[in-house]
Coordinates of C-alpha atoms in Angstrom, one line a residue:
X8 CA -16.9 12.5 -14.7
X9 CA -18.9 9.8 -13.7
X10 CA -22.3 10.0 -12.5
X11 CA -21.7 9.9 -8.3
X12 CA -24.2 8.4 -5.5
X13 CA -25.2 11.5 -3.9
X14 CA -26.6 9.5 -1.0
X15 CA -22.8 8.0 -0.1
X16 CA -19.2 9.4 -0.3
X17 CA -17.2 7.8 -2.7
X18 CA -15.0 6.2 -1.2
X19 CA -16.8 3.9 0.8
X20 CA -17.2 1.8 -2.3
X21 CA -14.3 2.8 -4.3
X22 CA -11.7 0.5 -6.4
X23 CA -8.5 2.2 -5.9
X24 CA -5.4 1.2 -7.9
X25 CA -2.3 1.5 -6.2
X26 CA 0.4 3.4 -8.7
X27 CA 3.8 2.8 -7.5
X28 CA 4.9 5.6 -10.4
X29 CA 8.7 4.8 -11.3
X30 CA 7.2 1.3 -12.2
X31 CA 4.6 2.4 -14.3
X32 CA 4.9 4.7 -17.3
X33 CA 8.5 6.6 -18.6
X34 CA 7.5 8.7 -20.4
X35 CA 11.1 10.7 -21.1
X36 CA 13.3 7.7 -22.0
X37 CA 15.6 7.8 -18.0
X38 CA 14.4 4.0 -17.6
X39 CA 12.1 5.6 -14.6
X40 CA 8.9 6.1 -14.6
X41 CA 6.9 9.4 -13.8
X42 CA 3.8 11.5 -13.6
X43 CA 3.8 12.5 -17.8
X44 CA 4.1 8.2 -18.4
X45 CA 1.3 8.1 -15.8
X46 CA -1.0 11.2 -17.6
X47 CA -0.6 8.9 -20.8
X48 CA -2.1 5.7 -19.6
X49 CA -5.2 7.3 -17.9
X50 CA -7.5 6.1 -20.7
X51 CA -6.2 2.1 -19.6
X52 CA -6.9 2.6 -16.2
X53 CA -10.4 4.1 -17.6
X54 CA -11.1 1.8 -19.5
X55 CA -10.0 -0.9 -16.5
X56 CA -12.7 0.5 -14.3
X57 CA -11.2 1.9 -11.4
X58 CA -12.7 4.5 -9.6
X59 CA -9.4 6.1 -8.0
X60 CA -5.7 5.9 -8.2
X61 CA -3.2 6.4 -5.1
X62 CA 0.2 7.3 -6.4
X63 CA 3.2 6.7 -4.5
X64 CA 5.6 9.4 -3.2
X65 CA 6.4 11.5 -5.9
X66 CA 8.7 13.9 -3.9
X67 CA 12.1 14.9 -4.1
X68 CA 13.6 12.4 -2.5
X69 CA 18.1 10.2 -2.4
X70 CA 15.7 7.3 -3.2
X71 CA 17.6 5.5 -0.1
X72 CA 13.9 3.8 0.5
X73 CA 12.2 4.0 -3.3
X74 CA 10.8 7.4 -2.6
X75 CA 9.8 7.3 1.3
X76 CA 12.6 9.2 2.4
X77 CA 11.5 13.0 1.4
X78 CA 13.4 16.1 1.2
X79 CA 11.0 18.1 0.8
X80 CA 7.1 17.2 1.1
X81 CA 5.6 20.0 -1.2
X82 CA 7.5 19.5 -4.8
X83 CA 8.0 16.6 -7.0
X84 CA 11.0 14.7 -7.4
X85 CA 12.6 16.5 -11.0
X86 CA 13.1 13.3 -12.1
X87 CA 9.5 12.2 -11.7
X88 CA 7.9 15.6 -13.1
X89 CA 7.0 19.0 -11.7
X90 CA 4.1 20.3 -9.6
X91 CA 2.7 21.9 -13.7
X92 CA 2.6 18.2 -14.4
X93 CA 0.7 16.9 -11.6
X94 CA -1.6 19.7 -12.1
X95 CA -2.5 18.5 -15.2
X96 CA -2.6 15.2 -14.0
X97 CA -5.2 16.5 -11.5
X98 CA -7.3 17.6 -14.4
X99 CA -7.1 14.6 -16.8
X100 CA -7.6 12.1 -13.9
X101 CA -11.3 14.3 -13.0
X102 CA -12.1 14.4 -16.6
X103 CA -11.7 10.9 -17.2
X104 CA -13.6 10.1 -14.4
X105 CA -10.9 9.3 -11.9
X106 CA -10.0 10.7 -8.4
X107 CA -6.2 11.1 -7.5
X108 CA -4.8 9.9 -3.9
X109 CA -1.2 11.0 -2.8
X110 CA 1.0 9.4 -0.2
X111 CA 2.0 11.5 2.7
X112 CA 5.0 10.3 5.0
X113 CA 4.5 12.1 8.1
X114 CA 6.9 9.6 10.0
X115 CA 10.4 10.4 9.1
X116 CA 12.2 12.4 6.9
X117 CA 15.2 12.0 4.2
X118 CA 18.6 12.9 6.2
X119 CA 19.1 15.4 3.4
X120 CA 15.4 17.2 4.3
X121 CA 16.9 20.9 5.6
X122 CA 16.0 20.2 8.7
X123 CA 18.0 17.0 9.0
X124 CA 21.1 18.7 7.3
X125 CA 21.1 21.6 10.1
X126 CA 20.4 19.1 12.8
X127 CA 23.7 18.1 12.1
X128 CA 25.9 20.7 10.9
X129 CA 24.9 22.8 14.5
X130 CA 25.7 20.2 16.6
X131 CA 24.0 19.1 20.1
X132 CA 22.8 23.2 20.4
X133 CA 20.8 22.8 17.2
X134 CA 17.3 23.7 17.7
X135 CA 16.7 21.5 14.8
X136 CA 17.4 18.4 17.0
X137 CA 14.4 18.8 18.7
X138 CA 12.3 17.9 15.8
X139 CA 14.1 14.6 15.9
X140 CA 15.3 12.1 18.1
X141 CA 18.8 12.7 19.2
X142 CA 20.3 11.2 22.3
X143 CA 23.1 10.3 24.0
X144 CA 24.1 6.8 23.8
X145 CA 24.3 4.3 26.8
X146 CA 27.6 2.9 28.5
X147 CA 29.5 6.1 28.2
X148 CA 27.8 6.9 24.8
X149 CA 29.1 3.7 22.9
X150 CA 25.7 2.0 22.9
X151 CA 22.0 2.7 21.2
X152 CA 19.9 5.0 23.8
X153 CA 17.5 1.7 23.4
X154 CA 16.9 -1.4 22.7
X155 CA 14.4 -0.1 19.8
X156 CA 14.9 -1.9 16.4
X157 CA 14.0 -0.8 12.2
X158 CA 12.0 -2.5 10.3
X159 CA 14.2 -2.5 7.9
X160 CA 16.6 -5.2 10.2
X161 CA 19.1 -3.9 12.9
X162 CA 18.7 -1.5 15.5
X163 CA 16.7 1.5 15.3
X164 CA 19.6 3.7 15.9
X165 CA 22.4 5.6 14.5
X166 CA 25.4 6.9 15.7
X167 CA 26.5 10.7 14.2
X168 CA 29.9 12.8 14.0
X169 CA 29.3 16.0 15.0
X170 CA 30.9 19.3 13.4
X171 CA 33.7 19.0 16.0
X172 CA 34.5 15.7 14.7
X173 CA 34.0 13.8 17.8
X174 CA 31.4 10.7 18.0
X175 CA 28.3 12.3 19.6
X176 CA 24.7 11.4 19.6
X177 CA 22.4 9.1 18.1
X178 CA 19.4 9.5 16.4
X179 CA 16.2 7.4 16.0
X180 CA 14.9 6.0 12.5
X181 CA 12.3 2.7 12.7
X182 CA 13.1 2.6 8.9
X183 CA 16.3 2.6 6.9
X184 CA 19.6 5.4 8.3
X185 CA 18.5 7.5 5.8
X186 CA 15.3 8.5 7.2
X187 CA 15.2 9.9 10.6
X188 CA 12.0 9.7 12.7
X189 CA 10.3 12.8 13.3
X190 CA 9.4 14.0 16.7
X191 CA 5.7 14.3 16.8
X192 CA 5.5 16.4 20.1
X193 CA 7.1 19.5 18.6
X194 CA 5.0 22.2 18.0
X195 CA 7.0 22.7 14.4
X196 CA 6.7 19.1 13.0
X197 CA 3.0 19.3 13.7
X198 CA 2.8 22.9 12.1
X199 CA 4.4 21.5 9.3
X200 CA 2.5 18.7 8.5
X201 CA -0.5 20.4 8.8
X202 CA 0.3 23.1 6.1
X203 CA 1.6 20.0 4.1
X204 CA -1.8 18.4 4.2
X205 CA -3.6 22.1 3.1
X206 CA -0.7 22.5 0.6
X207 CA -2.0 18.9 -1.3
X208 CA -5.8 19.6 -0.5
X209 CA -5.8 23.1 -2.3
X210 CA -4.0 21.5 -5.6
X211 CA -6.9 19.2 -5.6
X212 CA -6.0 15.9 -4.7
X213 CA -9.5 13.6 -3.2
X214 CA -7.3 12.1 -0.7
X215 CA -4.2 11.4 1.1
X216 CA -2.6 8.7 2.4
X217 CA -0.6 8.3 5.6
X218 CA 2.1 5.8 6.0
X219 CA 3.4 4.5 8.8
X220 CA 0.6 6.2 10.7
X221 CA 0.9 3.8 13.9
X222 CA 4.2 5.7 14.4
X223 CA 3.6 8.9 15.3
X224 CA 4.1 8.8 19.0
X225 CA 6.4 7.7 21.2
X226 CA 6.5 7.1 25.2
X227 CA 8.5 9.9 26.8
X228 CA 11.4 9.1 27.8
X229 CA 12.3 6.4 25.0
X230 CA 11.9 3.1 27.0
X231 CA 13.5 -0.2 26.2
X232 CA 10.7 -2.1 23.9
X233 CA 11.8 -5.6 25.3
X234 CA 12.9 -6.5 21.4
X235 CA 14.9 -9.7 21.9
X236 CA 18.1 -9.6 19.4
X237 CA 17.2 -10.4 16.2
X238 CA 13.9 -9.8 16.5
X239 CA 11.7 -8.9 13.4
X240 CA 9.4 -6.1 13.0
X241 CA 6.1 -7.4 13.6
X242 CA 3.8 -5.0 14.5
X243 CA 0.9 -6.9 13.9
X244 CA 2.0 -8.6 16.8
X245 CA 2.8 -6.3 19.6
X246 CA 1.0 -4.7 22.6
X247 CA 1.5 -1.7 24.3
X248 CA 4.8 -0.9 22.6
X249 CA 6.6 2.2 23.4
X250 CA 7.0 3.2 19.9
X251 CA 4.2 1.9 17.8
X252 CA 0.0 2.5 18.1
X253 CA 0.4 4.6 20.8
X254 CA -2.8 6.2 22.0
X255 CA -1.4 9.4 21.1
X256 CA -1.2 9.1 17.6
X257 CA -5.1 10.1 17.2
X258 CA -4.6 13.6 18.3
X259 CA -2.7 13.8 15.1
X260 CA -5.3 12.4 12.9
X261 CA -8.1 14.2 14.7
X262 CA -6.8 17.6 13.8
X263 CA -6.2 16.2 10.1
X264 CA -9.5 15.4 10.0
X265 CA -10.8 18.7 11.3
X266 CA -8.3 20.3 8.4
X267 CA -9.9 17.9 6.2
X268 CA -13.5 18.2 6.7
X269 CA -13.4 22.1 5.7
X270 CA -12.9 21.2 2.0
X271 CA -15.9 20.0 -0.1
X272 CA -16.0 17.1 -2.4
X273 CA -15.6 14.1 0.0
X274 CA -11.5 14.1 0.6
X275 CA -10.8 10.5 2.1
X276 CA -7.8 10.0 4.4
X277 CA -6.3 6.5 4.6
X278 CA -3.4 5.3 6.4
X279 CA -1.3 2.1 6.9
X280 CA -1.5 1.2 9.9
X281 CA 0.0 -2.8 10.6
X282 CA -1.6 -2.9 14.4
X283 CA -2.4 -6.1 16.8
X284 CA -5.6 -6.3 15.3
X285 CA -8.8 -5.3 13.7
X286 CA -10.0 -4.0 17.1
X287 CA -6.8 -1.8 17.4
X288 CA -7.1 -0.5 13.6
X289 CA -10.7 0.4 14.3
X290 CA -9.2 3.2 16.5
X291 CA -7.7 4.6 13.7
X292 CA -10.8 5.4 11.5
X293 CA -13.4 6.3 14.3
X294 CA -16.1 9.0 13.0
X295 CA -13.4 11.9 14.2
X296 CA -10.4 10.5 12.4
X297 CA -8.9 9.1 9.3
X298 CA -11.9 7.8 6.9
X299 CA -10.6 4.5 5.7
X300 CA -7.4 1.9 6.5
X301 CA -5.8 -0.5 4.5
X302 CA -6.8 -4.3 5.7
X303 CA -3.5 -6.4 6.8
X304 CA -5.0 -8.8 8.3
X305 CA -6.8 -10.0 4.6
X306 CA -4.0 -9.4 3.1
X307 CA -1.5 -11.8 4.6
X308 CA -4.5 -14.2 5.0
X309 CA -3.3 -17.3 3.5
X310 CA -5.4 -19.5 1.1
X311 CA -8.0 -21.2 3.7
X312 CA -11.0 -21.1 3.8
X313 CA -10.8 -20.7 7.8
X314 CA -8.5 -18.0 7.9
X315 CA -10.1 -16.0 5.1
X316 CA -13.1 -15.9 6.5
X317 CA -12.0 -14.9 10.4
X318 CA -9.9 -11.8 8.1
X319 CA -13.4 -11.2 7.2
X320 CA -15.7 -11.4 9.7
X321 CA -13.1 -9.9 12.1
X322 CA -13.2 -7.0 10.1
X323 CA -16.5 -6.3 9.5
X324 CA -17.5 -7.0 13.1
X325 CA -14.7 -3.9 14.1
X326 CA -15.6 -2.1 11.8
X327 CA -19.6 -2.0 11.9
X328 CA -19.6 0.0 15.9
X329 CA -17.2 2.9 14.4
X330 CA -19.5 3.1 11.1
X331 CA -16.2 2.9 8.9
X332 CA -16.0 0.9 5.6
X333 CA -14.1 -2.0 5.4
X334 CA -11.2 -2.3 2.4
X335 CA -9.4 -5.1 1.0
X336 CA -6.4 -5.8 -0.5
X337 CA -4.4 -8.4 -2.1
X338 CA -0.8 -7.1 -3.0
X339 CA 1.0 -3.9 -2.5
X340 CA 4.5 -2.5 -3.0
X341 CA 5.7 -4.1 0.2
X342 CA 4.5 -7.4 -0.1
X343 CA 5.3 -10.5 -2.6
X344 CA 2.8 -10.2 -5.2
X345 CA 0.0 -12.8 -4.2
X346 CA 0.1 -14.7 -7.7
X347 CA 3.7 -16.6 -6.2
X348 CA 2.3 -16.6 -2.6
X349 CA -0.4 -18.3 -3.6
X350 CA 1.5 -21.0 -5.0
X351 CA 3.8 -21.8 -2.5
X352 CA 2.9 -24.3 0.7
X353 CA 2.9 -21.4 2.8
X354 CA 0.9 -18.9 0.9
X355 CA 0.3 -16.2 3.8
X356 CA 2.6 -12.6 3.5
X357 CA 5.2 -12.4 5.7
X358 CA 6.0 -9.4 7.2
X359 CA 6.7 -6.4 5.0
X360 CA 6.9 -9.1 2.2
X361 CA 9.9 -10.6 3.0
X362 CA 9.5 -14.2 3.0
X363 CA 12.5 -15.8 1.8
X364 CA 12.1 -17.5 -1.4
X365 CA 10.4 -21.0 -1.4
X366 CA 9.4 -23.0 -4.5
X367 CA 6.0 -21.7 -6.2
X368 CA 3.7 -23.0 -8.6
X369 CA 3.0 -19.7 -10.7
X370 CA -0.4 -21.3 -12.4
X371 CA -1.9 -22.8 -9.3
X372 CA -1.2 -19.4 -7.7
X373 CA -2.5 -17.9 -10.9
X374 CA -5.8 -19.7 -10.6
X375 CA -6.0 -18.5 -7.2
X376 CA -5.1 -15.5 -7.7
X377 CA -8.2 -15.2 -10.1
X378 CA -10.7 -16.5 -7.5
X379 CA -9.2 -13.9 -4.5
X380 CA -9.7 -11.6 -7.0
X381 CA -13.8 -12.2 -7.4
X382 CA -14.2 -12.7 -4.0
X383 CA -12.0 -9.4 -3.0
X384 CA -14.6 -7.4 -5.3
X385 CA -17.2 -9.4 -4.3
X386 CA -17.3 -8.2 -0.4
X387 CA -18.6 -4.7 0.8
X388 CA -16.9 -1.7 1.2
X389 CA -13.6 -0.7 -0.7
X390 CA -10.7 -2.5 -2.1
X391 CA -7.5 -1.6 -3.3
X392 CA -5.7 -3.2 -6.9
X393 CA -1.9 -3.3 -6.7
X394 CA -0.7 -2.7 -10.4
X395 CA -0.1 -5.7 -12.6
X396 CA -2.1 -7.8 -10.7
X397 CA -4.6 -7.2 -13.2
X398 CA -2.3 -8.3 -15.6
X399 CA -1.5 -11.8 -13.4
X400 CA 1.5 -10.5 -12.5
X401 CA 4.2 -13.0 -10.3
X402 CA 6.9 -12.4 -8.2
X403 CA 10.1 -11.7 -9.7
X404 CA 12.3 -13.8 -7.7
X405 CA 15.6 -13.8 -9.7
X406 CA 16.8 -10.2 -9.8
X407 CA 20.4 -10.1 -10.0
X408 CA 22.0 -8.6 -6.8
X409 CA 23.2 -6.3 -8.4
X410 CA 20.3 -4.0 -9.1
X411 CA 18.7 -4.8 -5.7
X412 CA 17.8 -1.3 -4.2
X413 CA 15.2 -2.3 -1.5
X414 CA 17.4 -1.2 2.3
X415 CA 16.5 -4.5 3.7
X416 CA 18.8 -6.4 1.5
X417 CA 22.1 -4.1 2.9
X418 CA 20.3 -3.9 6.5
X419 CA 20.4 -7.9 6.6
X420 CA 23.5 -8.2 5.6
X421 CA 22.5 -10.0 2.0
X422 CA 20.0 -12.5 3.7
X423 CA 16.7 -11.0 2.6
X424 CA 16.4 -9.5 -0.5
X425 CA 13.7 -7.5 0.1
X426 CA 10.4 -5.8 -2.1
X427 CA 12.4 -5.1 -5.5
X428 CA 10.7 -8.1 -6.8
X429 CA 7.1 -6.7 -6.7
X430 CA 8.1 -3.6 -8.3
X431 CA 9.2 -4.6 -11.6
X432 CA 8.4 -1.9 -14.1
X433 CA 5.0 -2.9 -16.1
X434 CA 4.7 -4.5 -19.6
X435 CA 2.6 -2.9 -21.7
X436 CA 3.6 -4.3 -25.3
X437 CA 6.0 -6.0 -27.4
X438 CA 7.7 -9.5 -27.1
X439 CA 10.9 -8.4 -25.5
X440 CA 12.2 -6.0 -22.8
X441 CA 11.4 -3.0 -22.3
X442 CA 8.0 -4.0 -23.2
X443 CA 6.6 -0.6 -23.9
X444 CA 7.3 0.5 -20.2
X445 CA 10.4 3.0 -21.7
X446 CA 11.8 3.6 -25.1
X447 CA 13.0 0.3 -27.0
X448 CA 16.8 1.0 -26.4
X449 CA 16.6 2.2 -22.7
X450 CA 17.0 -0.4 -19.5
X451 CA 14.2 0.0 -17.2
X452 CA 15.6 0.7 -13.7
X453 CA 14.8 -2.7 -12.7
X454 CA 14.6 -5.8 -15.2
X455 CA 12.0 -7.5 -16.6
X456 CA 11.9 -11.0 -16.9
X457 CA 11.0 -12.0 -20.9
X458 CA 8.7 -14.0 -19.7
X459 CA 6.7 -11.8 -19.5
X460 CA 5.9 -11.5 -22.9
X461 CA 3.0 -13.0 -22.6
X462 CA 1.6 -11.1 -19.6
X463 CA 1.9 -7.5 -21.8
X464 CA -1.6 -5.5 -21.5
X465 CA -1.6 -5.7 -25.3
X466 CA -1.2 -9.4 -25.2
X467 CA -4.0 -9.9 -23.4
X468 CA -6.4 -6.6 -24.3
X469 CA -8.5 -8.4 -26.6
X470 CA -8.5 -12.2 -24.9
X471 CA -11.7 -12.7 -23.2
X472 CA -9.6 -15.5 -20.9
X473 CA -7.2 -13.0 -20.0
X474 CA -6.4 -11.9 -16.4
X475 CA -7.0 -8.2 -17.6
X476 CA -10.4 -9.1 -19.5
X477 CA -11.1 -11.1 -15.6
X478 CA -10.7 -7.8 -14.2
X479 CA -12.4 -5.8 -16.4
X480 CA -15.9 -7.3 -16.5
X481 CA -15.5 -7.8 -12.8
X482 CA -15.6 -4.1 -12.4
X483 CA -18.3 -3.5 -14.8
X484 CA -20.3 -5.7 -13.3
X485 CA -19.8 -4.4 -9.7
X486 CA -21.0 -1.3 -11.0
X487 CA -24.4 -2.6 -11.8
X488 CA -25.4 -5.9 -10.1
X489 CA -27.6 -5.8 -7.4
X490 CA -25.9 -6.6 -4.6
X491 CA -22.5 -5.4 -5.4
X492 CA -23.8 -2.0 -6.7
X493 CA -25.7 -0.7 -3.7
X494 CA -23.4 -2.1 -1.4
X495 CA -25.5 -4.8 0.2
X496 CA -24.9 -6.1 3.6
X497 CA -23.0 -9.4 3.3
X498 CA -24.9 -13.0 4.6
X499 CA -22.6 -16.4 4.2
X500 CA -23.9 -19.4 3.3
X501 CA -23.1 -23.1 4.4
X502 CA -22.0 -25.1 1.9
X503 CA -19.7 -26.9 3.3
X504 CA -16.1 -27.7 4.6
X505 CA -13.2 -25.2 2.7
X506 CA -15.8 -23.2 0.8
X507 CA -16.4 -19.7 1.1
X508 CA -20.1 -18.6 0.1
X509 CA -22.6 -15.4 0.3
X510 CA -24.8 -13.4 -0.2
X511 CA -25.4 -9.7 -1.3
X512 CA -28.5 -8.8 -0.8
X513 CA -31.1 -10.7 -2.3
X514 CA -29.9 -11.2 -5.8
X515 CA -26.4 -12.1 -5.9
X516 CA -23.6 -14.8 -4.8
X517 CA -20.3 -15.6 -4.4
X518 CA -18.7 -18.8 -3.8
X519 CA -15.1 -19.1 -3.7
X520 CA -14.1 -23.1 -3.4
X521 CA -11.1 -23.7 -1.6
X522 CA -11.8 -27.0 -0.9
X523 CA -10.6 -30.4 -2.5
X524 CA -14.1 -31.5 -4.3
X525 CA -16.2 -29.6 -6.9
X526 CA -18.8 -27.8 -5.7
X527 CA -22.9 -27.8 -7.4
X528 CA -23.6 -25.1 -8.8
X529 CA -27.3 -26.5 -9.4
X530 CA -30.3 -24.4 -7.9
X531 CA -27.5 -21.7 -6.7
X532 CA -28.5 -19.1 -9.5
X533 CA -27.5 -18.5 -13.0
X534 CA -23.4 -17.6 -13.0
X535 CA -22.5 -14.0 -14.6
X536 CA -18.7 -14.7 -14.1
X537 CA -16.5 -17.1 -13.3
X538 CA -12.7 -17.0 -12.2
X539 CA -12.1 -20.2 -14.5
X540 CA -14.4 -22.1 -17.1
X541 CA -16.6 -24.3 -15.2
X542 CA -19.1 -26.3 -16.4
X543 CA -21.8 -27.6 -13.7
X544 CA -20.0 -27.8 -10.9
X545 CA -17.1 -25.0 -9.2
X546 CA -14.0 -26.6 -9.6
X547 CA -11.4 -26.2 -6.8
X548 CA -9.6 -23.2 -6.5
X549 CA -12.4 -21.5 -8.5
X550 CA -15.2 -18.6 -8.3
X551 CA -18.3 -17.7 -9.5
X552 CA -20.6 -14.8 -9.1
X553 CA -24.5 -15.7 -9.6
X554 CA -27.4 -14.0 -10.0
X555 CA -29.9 -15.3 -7.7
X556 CA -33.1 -13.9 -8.7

């Protein structure tokens, strides 16, 4: 493996790339991608300069909501591979150098988990029930307990048929039907979970992820939320809601953390957590709970200068009192790959990524997409790599309907078509569908465009212009420059209107122009990499690293 900082866990620094796993590698010829097609690319993501990987859920799972609706929390998914083949994966990944992250969705359940299944087969007697949230409907029964809505569209309820075959109860999911919301104050869900968490610790895994975390708790008693119809889900948004970042939800983490903390080797627990607020996510990684969180508020930051740097500043200064490390992300498997973003008008995220389709200019957003990229690397602490965007990756904005999966675009009735366009299977080679993702005759479970021909890792392995070759020195050279290396404290610099600039440390710079005027470069230090060619002066839309001594 490589050589660690004994004076610093890794993860405090560490590049982590996101693998959302029946989009990267088949490695079997189904179309789908799984943990052997993972195993084979290691050397890539090597040679790319990660230091971890977080796969997605791998479990058994209908696939109602691309994986995060489990049957079963401690097997893999047969279609994906088998608990021998993520053992192995376990041992390539350390030998090559590389720790291995799983998700763990701790939320909800699939409504084919057992539990689920007998919930409903033993109607409202069930003891099952009680590790959900059944109840009786308003107005006679007719109506959702609440006013509670999913954040997949709709209301976050559903009516069942019991065994007798009468309409009976309803049962609470804040995500699609198909996966019913755990209830956190029952002593088995939390037993559960808990021997779920050992279970993935003692095969080895360096850290787990939690999803959803923020929605662990409820209120007693299930009170009206004050959701307006056709409200969205915007949790970034809301204050003292009854079913989202309740105060109770720490308990939970706190006793994770206490599991987590008997194991040696550093495990790291991160979770998703969209809250009101770097303030309010600070609570979730306080020296007693989860280690690290995933930064919203950067990622849905739009291109301004302004904004990007209050995402910044508002993180590290919530941060810095709770001793955490920040992270920082661009793009993720809920969110429109920030390549399009970036060229559109509008070129914040919207909420779980679905913005409605708007006109984009895919090499403006390109260059962009280049410069976030060096200043993402660039600032202290952590960040996380969504796959492809290495590879400049867009949007795909033209799927046919027909091989939409994502829940929202059923849940809105056809209106929002959802996250299936960020999860694209990769191109590795060739000029032509599958590009190397599956075997040459086999459809990938969601199409490529050919477009993308040019975009293939192999296409652009050996081009020192290239995205991927971008990407690659960047994380060599965060490795070793001063500054970036030993995690320097960061310092801005004034110059001027729409320009980001700063230091780390004493020997290095970034500047990131977002304004509409070059910027000189002269007497700022001698550039080591730039987002785009530049000659003496930082064109717009542009970064540069420097060495300043």
């Amino acid at each position: 493996m490589r050589a660690c900082d004994d004076r610093r866990p890794w993860w405090r620094t560490a590049v982590v790339y996101e693998v959302y796993l029946r989009s990267f590698a088949d490695s079997d010829g189904d179309g789908v991608g799984d943990v052997n097609g993972l195993r084979s690319r290691l050397p890539y993501l090597a040679d790319l300069g990660v230091d971890a990987l977080w796969v997605t859920p791998w479990y058994p799972s209908p696939m109602a909501d691309g994986g995060y609706d489990v049957s079963d929390h401690r097997d893999i998914d047969p279609r994906l591979g088998t608990l021998a083949d993520v053992d192995s994966l376990l041992a390539e990944a350390h030998d090559a150098g590389l720790r291995l992250m799983v998700d763990l969705v701790a939320n909800h359940t699939s409504a084919e988990h057992p539990w689920f299944r007998a919930a409903l087969a033993g109607g409202r007697g069930a003891p099952e029930r009680a590790r959900y949230f059944f109840r009786d409907g308003r107005d006679g029964g007719d109506r959702p307990p609440n006013d509670w809505i999913s954040a997949f569209g709709g209301p976050a309820w559903t009516r069942v048929r019991e065994p007798d075959g009468s309409m009976g109860q309803w049962y609470l999911h804040l995500f699609a039907p198909e996966q019913p919301d755990l209830d956190w104050d029952d002593p088995v869900v939390q037993e559960e979970f808990d021997g779920t968490v050992r279970f993935w610790l003692d095969r080895g895994v360096d850290g787990i992820r939690v999803d959803a975390a923020p929605a662990l708790a409820k209120v007693p008693g299930l009170p009206d939320a004050g959701h307006a119809p056709g409200a969205l889900f915007e949790s970034a948004r809301w204050v003292d809601n009854p079913h989202w970042d309740r105060d109770e939800v720490h308990d939970v983490f706190r006793r994770w953390r206490s599991i987590s903390d008997g194991y040696d080797g550093d495990r790291v627990f991160v979770s998703e957590a969209v809250v009101a607020g770097p303030e309010r996510l600070a609570r979730y990684v306080r020296p007693d709970e989860l280690h690290t969180s995933f930064n919203f508020d950067y990622l849905r930051a739009a291109w301004d200068a302004d904004g990007l740097r209050a995402a910044i500043d508002g993180t590290l200064s919530a941060l810095a009192p709770v001793g955490a490390p920040p992270t920082w992300v661009l793009s993720s498997h809920d969110e429109t790959r920030h390549v399009t973003r970036f060229g559109r008008a509008a070129s914040g995220a919207a909420t779980m990524g679905f913005d409605a389709a708007a006109p984009t200019d895919l090499v403006l957003g390109l260059r962009r997409a280049r410069a976030a990229a060096l200043l993402t690397l660039a600032l202290p602490g952590g960040a996380y790599l969504y796959q492809g965007e290495e590879l400049g990756l867009p949007e795909v904005e033209d799927l046919p309907e027909e091989v939409l999966q994502d829940p929202t675009w059923e849940r809105s009735g056809h209106t929002a078509r959802g996250r299936d366009g960020c999860r694209v299977p990769l191109p590795w080679s060739g000029d032509r569908p599958p590009f190397g993702f599956t075997a040459d005759d086999v459809r990938p479970w969601l199409p490529q465009p050919e477009s993308w021909r040019d975009l293939t890792v192999a296409a652009q392995r050996d081009d020192p212009a290239s995205t991927l070759s971008l990407y690659r020195r960047a994380l060599r050279l965060r490795r070793t420059l001063p500054g970036l290396a030993d995690d320097a404290p960061l310092t801005w610099c004034d110059l001027g209107e729409g320009v980001l600039a700063f230091d780390r440390g004493r020997r290095f710079r970034c500047i990131v122009n977002l304004s509409d005027r070059p910027v000189a470069l002269a007497g700022q230090g001698g550039p080591v990499l730039t987002s785009s060619p530049v000659a003496a002066d930082l064109p717009t839309d542009t970064a540069a690293w420097l060495r300043t001594d």
